XYZ file of N, CA and C in Angstrom:
516
model
N 115.152 121.384 -46.693
C 113.698 120.589 -46.392
C 112.415 121.425 -45.917
N 112.967 122.401 -45.045
C 111.822 122.940 -44.696
C 111.684 124.368 -45.528
N 110.515 124.275 -46.149
C 110.024 125.354 -46.811
C 108.371 125.760 -46.246
N 108.197 126.767 -46.547
C 106.242 127.260 -45.963
C 105.714 126.613 -47.099
N 106.013 126.655 -48.719
C 105.454 126.252 -49.579
C 105.573 124.564 -49.794
N 106.099 123.563 -48.751
C 105.756 122.219 -48.871
C 104.503 121.443 -49.400
N 103.720 122.233 -48.624
C 102.204 121.525 -49.143
C 102.041 121.797 -50.328
N 102.526 122.707 -51.239
C 102.046 122.930 -52.739
C 103.417 122.085 -53.733
N 104.238 121.591 -53.184
C 105.282 121.159 -53.835
C 105.004 120.154 -54.632
N 105.162 120.269 -56.222
C 105.218 119.036 -57.013
C 106.085 117.649 -56.719
N 105.714 116.716 -56.803
C 106.209 114.950 -56.396
C 107.787 115.306 -57.145
N 107.999 115.588 -58.104
C 109.096 115.762 -59.157
C 110.314 116.650 -58.063
N 109.678 117.557 -57.454
C 110.547 118.352 -56.816
C 110.966 117.733 -55.449
N 110.370 116.826 -54.943
C 110.885 116.198 -53.628
C 111.482 114.883 -54.212
N 111.316 114.443 -55.204
C 111.997 112.959 -55.801
C 113.244 113.348 -56.525
N 113.291 114.369 -57.225
C 114.854 114.749 -57.801
C 115.077 116.120 -57.898
N 116.183 116.180 -58.725
C 116.729 117.426 -58.596
C 116.255 118.136 -59.962
N 114.863 117.896 -60.386
C 114.470 118.145 -61.719
C 114.498 119.811 -62.140
N 114.680 120.327 -63.421
C 114.792 121.718 -63.632
C 113.376 122.001 -63.414
N 113.179 123.179 -62.964
C 111.685 124.068 -62.438
C 111.317 124.334 -63.902
N 109.932 124.044 -64.416
C 109.238 124.405 -65.416
C 107.938 124.488 -64.917
N 107.016 124.967 -66.040
C 105.630 125.421 -65.524
C 104.963 124.218 -65.191
N 105.060 122.955 -65.413
C 104.003 121.855 -64.789
C 104.353 121.787 -63.078
N 105.211 122.234 -62.864
C 105.400 122.296 -61.044
C 104.317 123.516 -60.859
N 104.383 124.664 -61.678
C 103.607 125.653 -61.281
C 102.075 125.006 -61.411
N 101.569 124.400 -62.399
C 100.271 123.495 -62.300
C 100.061 122.629 -61.044
N 101.016 122.308 -60.748
C 100.812 121.289 -59.551
C 100.484 122.098 -58.678
N 101.012 123.172 -58.335
C 100.685 124.317 -56.930
C 99.543 124.625 -57.499
N 99.007 124.948 -58.723
C 97.621 125.693 -58.530
C 96.724 124.734 -58.479
N 96.986 123.597 -58.561
C 95.909 122.258 -58.465
C 95.875 122.072 -56.899
N 96.814 122.374 -56.242
C 96.981 122.396 -54.761
C 96.217 123.317 -54.256
N 95.933 124.563 -54.989
C 95.326 125.502 -54.367
C 93.986 125.670 -54.739
N 93.453 125.064 -55.821
C 92.399 124.700 -56.144
C 91.576 123.510 -55.335
N 92.203 122.676 -55.004
C 91.753 121.612 -54.072
C 91.348 122.250 -52.579
N 92.400 123.354 -52.255
C 92.162 124.032 -51.192
C 90.823 124.784 -50.711
N 90.664 125.250 -52.215
C 89.525 126.186 -52.240
C 88.085 125.343 -52.071
N 88.273 124.190 -52.910
C 87.122 123.236 -52.859
C 86.821 122.686 -51.438
N 88.047 122.277 -50.765
C 87.654 121.621 -49.446
C 88.125 122.743 -48.313
N 88.255 123.861 -48.417
C 88.525 124.799 -47.495
C 89.900 124.401 -46.299
N 90.567 123.086 -46.998
C 91.659 122.813 -46.188
C 92.755 122.594 -47.267
N 94.086 122.300 -46.760
C 95.150 121.799 -47.818
C 94.878 120.384 -47.979
N 95.360 120.321 -48.978
C 94.948 118.725 -49.860
C 96.180 117.823 -49.497
N 97.539 118.381 -49.273
C 98.556 117.423 -48.839
C 99.452 118.312 -47.912
N 99.051 118.072 -46.607
C 99.615 118.776 -45.451
C 100.711 117.786 -44.928
N 102.030 117.769 -45.624
C 103.086 116.925 -45.046
C 103.935 117.549 -43.971
N 104.332 116.947 -43.045
C 105.324 117.597 -42.200
C 106.729 117.809 -42.766
N 107.318 116.864 -43.357
C 108.251 116.798 -43.835
C 108.627 116.145 -44.859
N 109.886 115.647 -45.714
C 110.201 115.198 -47.007
C 109.178 114.156 -47.315
N 109.504 112.924 -46.448
C 108.772 111.757 -46.784
C 107.118 111.878 -46.235
N 107.076 112.523 -45.707
C 105.539 112.554 -45.071
C 104.703 113.274 -46.115
N 105.720 114.116 -47.068
C 104.722 114.903 -47.800
C 104.600 114.089 -48.930
N 105.327 113.305 -49.341
C 105.019 112.030 -50.365
C 103.952 111.136 -50.021
N 103.885 110.814 -48.965
C 102.906 109.942 -48.699
C 101.505 110.671 -48.363
N 101.526 112.018 -48.079
C 100.313 112.894 -48.189
C 99.917 112.817 -49.429
N 100.879 112.947 -50.299
C 100.549 112.838 -51.776
C 99.812 111.711 -52.407
N 100.480 110.449 -51.984
C 100.032 109.195 -52.645
C 98.777 108.664 -51.592
N 98.595 109.001 -50.574
C 97.394 108.914 -50.082
C 96.192 109.356 -50.511
N 96.243 110.486 -51.244
C 94.996 111.097 -52.022
C 95.222 110.475 -53.406
N 96.441 110.699 -54.279
C 96.234 110.462 -55.501
C 96.524 108.764 -55.907
N 97.309 107.982 -54.987
C 97.168 106.907 -55.072
C 99.022 106.522 -55.296
N 99.053 105.131 -55.545
C 100.636 105.076 -55.653
C 100.798 105.026 -57.190
N 101.723 105.876 -57.612
C 101.689 106.004 -59.212
C 102.110 104.693 -59.865
N 101.806 104.589 -61.202
C 102.260 103.348 -61.691
C 103.497 103.655 -62.471
N 104.037 102.385 -62.791
C 105.318 102.439 -63.259
C 105.521 103.552 -64.408
N 104.677 103.348 -64.842
C 104.937 104.507 -66.373
C 105.104 105.880 -65.736
N 104.213 106.311 -64.794
C 104.145 107.565 -64.056
C 105.310 107.869 -63.463
N 106.370 106.984 -62.849
C 107.609 107.209 -62.322
C 108.533 107.221 -63.184
N 108.490 107.163 -64.703
C 109.502 107.027 -65.406
C 110.773 108.192 -65.379
N 110.109 109.248 -64.975
C 110.730 110.613 -64.814
C 111.506 110.623 -63.893
N 111.695 109.850 -62.661
C 112.441 110.045 -61.811
C 113.513 109.093 -61.851
N 114.711 109.708 -62.038
C 115.850 109.247 -62.332
C 116.406 108.364 -61.376
N 116.321 108.877 -60.029
C 117.070 108.218 -58.907
C 116.338 107.006 -58.511
N 117.282 105.827 -58.656
C 116.461 104.699 -58.475
C 115.895 104.517 -57.101
N 116.682 104.951 -55.672
C 116.357 104.867 -54.656
C 114.725 105.479 -54.530
N 114.710 106.701 -55.212
C 113.215 107.455 -54.870
C 112.355 106.726 -55.924
N 112.945 106.207 -56.856
C 111.511 105.327 -57.644
C 111.286 104.104 -56.567
N 112.248 103.354 -56.121
C 111.839 102.402 -55.070
C 111.030 102.880 -54.089
N 111.224 103.911 -53.434
C 110.819 104.224 -52.125
C 109.170 104.672 -52.343
N 109.009 105.290 -53.641
C 107.642 105.347 -53.812
C 106.745 104.189 -54.281
N 107.924 103.311 -55.249
C 106.687 102.091 -55.479
C 106.398 101.035 -54.046
N 107.132 101.391 -53.091
C 106.919 100.594 -52.058
C 105.858 100.992 -51.162
N 105.077 102.296 -51.439
C 103.880 102.403 -51.151
C 103.050 101.905 -51.419
N 101.703 101.596 -50.433
C 100.561 101.045 -51.131
C 99.171 101.864 -50.749
N 98.949 102.815 -51.571
C 97.753 103.613 -51.555
C 97.034 103.468 -52.587
N 95.729 103.600 -52.189
C 94.774 103.447 -53.553
C 94.142 104.847 -53.684
N 94.159 105.744 -55.042
C 93.444 106.816 -55.082
C 92.157 107.022 -54.459
N 91.750 108.057 -53.719
C 90.799 108.490 -53.199
C 90.168 109.575 -54.137
N 88.773 108.829 -54.585
C 88.197 109.948 -55.663
C 87.805 111.265 -55.389
N 88.168 112.001 -56.085
C 88.063 113.474 -55.581
C 86.434 113.632 -55.423
N 85.455 113.195 -56.139
C 83.963 113.171 -55.480
C 84.010 112.899 -54.451
N 84.533 111.940 -53.664
C 84.359 111.608 -52.505
C 85.001 112.543 -51.311
N 86.154 113.200 -51.743
C 86.816 114.469 -51.153
C 85.963 115.560 -50.864
N 85.316 116.050 -52.213
C 84.760 117.295 -52.476
C 83.445 116.785 -53.208
N 82.314 116.277 -52.520
C 81.147 115.885 -52.878
C 80.319 117.018 -53.413
N 80.580 118.197 -52.921
C 79.808 119.404 -53.457
C 80.264 120.238 -54.539
N 81.404 119.621 -55.052
C 82.098 120.557 -56.100
C 81.449 120.162 -57.399
N 81.725 121.362 -58.190
C 81.295 121.078 -59.723
C 82.073 119.962 -60.419
N 81.379 118.959 -61.155
C 82.168 117.855 -61.627
C 83.485 118.709 -62.714
N 83.089 119.792 -63.266
C 84.253 120.173 -64.285
C 85.140 120.799 -63.312
N 85.178 121.228 -62.088
C 86.394 121.382 -61.107
C 87.232 120.086 -60.573
N 86.356 119.124 -60.443
C 87.077 117.926 -60.147
C 87.829 117.331 -61.585
N 87.572 117.422 -62.707
C 88.174 117.067 -63.768
C 89.377 118.110 -64.153
N 89.187 119.314 -63.824
C 90.465 120.020 -63.736
C 91.246 119.827 -62.509
N 91.041 119.315 -61.695
C 91.680 119.347 -60.406
C 92.474 117.773 -60.826
N 92.065 116.756 -61.249
C 92.504 115.739 -61.701
C 93.835 116.023 -62.863
N 93.418 116.987 -63.779
C 94.458 117.215 -64.772
C 95.472 118.162 -64.136
N 95.173 118.890 -63.033
C 96.452 119.828 -62.330
C 97.019 118.803 -61.521
N 96.686 117.514 -60.770
C 97.284 116.690 -59.761
C 97.737 115.635 -60.386
N 98.010 115.504 -61.918
C 98.653 114.102 -62.194
C 100.360 113.829 -61.695
N 100.417 112.595 -61.184
C 101.788 112.344 -60.636
C 102.929 112.943 -61.546
N 102.768 112.270 -62.803
C 103.653 112.347 -64.213
C 103.480 114.009 -64.449
N 104.527 114.778 -64.582
C 104.530 116.084 -64.878
C 104.383 116.317 -66.617
N 104.278 115.379 -67.317
C 103.988 115.311 -68.876
C 102.768 115.121 -68.927
N 101.872 114.050 -68.158
C 100.670 114.404 -68.180
C 99.603 115.252 -67.739
N 100.607 116.451 -66.954
C 99.523 117.595 -66.372
C 99.351 118.627 -67.348
N 97.794 118.908 -66.972
C 97.667 119.859 -68.325
C 98.501 121.334 -68.329
N 98.252 121.703 -69.401
C 99.054 123.012 -69.503
C 98.627 124.457 -68.869
N 99.043 125.433 -68.737
C 98.203 126.523 -68.547
C 97.432 126.920 -69.773
N 97.876 126.804 -71.049
C 97.108 127.356 -72.109
C 95.762 126.428 -72.400
N 96.101 124.986 -71.795
C 94.838 124.018 -72.040
C 93.852 124.111 -70.778
N 94.495 124.729 -69.548
C 93.410 125.075 -68.730
C 92.768 125.990 -68.600
N 93.009 127.072 -69.210
C 92.619 127.967 -69.838
C 91.030 127.640 -70.856
N 91.330 126.749 -71.591
C 90.361 126.296 -72.305
C 89.435 125.247 -71.763
N 89.741 124.862 -70.445
C 88.877 123.757 -70.153
C 87.961 123.998 -69.674
N 86.610 123.271 -70.027
C 85.270 123.822 -69.880
C 84.932 124.569 -68.192
N 85.575 124.117 -67.438
C 85.300 124.688 -65.919
C 85.566 126.375 -66.134
N 86.524 126.809 -66.900
C 86.690 128.278 -66.992
C 86.101 129.054 -68.343
N 85.384 128.193 -68.960
C 84.233 128.421 -70.216
C 83.812 129.712 -70.183
N 83.429 130.293 -69.201
C 82.771 131.650 -69.006
C 83.472 132.715 -68.857
N 85.027 132.285 -68.714
C 85.694 133.471 -68.262
C 87.057 133.331 -69.410
N 87.085 132.569 -70.218
C 87.754 132.256 -71.166
C 87.842 133.124 -72.533
N 88.609 133.865 -72.756
C 88.833 134.687 -73.973
C 90.026 134.892 -74.696
N 90.087 133.785 -75.619
C 91.155 133.859 -76.212
C 91.974 135.222 -76.668
N 91.102 135.994 -77.129
C 91.684 137.418 -77.803
C 92.409 138.486 -76.478
N 91.807 137.705 -75.442
C 92.474 138.375 -73.981
C 93.372 137.613 -73.296
N 93.885 136.494 -73.907
C 95.097 135.689 -73.046
C 96.424 135.421 -74.221
N 96.845 136.519 -73.982
C 98.039 136.048 -75.110
C 99.326 135.199 -74.364
N 99.650 134.700 -75.521
C 100.829 133.537 -75.162
C 102.070 133.878 -75.325
N 102.821 133.922 -74.534
C 104.457 134.428 -74.680
C 105.106 133.231 -75.746
N 105.767 133.932 -76.470
C 106.110 132.906 -77.586
C 107.507 132.906 -77.746
N 108.272 133.429 -76.338
C 109.905 133.422 -76.235
C 110.192 133.285 -74.826
N 111.373 132.900 -74.682
C 111.543 132.375 -73.525
C 112.232 133.856 -72.759
N 111.656 134.049 -71.479
C 111.914 135.609 -70.927
C 113.422 135.540 -70.471
N 113.832 134.554 -70.399
C 115.337 134.154 -69.473
C 115.358 133.850 -68.234
N 114.873 134.725 -67.220
C 114.537 134.158 -65.989
C 115.751 133.605 -65.442
N 116.833 134.238 -65.812
C 118.255 134.128 -65.217
C 118.336 133.694 -63.724
N 117.513 134.953 -63.296
C 117.488 134.331 -61.515
C 117.264 133.113 -61.228
N 116.401 132.169 -61.722
C 115.630 131.186 -61.406
C 116.892 130.088 -61.144
N 117.804 130.117 -62.271
C 118.790 129.057 -62.477
C 120.314 129.774 -61.622
N 120.190 130.811 -61.014
C 121.570 131.423 -60.480
C 121.211 131.077 -59.040
N 122.247 130.804 -58.385
C 122.483 130.628 -56.885
C 122.882 132.038 -56.220
N 122.395 133.071 -55.857
C 122.675 134.208 -55.240
C 122.242 134.458 -54.075
N 122.588 135.645 -53.439
C 121.869 136.367 -52.520
C 121.172 137.394 -52.932
N 120.238 137.968 -52.167
C 119.613 138.583 -52.345
C 119.584 139.958 -53.245
N 120.606 140.760 -53.075
C 120.438 141.907 -53.838
C 120.830 141.570 -55.323
N 121.935 141.033 -55.839
C 121.963 140.262 -57.295
C 120.831 139.636 -57.826
N 120.158 138.643 -56.652
C 118.736 138.521 -57.392
C 117.903 139.448 -57.493
N 117.716 140.478 -56.689
C 116.873 141.663 -57.036
C 117.189 142.048 -58.277
N 118.424 142.678 -58.628
C 118.682 143.039 -59.937
C 118.511 142.349 -61.078
N 118.583 140.843 -60.832
C 118.295 140.014 -62.347
C 116.868 140.016 -62.284
N 116.292 139.921 -61.595
C 114.653 140.028 -61.550
C 114.197 141.405 -62.036
N 114.895 142.321 -61.526
C 114.413 143.505 -62.067
C 114.543 143.805 -63.555
N 115.526 143.480 -63.746
C 116.110 143.431 -65.430
C 115.101 142.494 -66.041
N 114.623 141.303 -65.541
C 113.847 140.414 -66.660
C 112.519 141.083 -66.559
N 112.113 141.947 -65.604
C 110.755 142.583 -65.840
C 110.841 143.300 -66.636
N 111.909 144.545 -66.473
C 112.219 145.739 -67.778
C 112.133 144.958 -68.807
N 113.025 144.018 -69.241
C 113.029 143.331 -70.508
C 111.504 143.142 -71.087
N 110.748 142.200 -70.339
C 109.425 141.800 -70.623
C 108.619 142.958 -70.776
N 108.721 143.780 -70.137
C 107.712 144.904 -70.336
C 108.112 145.588 -71.386
N 109.583 145.980 -71.541
C 109.697 146.511 -72.986
C 109.748 146.050 -74.172
N 109.229 144.655 -73.947
C 108.887 143.647 -75.314
C 110.120 143.692 -76.271
N 111.505 143.216 -74.976
C 112.548 142.917 -75.768
C 113.306 141.450 -75.583
């Protein structure tokens, strides 16, 4: 339960044993964006349950529809028992660019299916002056990443990671 990255952990990782996908990385990027805007972590939880409360104190209690991806009934019931109202990001970050706040809302959606994708985030108006579709290739195939799914100690993990990097660089 104790990890250094707890404050950046998506709610579905706390509530379920869900498969890791890019929406989890988007949540983490949203936490970092919030930290840049406010100069402090947005969800500084002390433990598993406290982390959920830290999230819901800011984004509010999720709707029943936003909880549909939570398979475990006890976890869903626990979140439904919380009684928090959303705190507008404009109140938390009054000096922030409105486009940054819009992007923040898109990255910190409780339901991972409603989170913005990396490709859509690059097209977001907040990044307009940096966005260059010609310089943003999209990977059209799964690079494997067997090391993510394997439960290995450090040496086999390092070998698998290196093999994935070599394959990706070689275009295999």
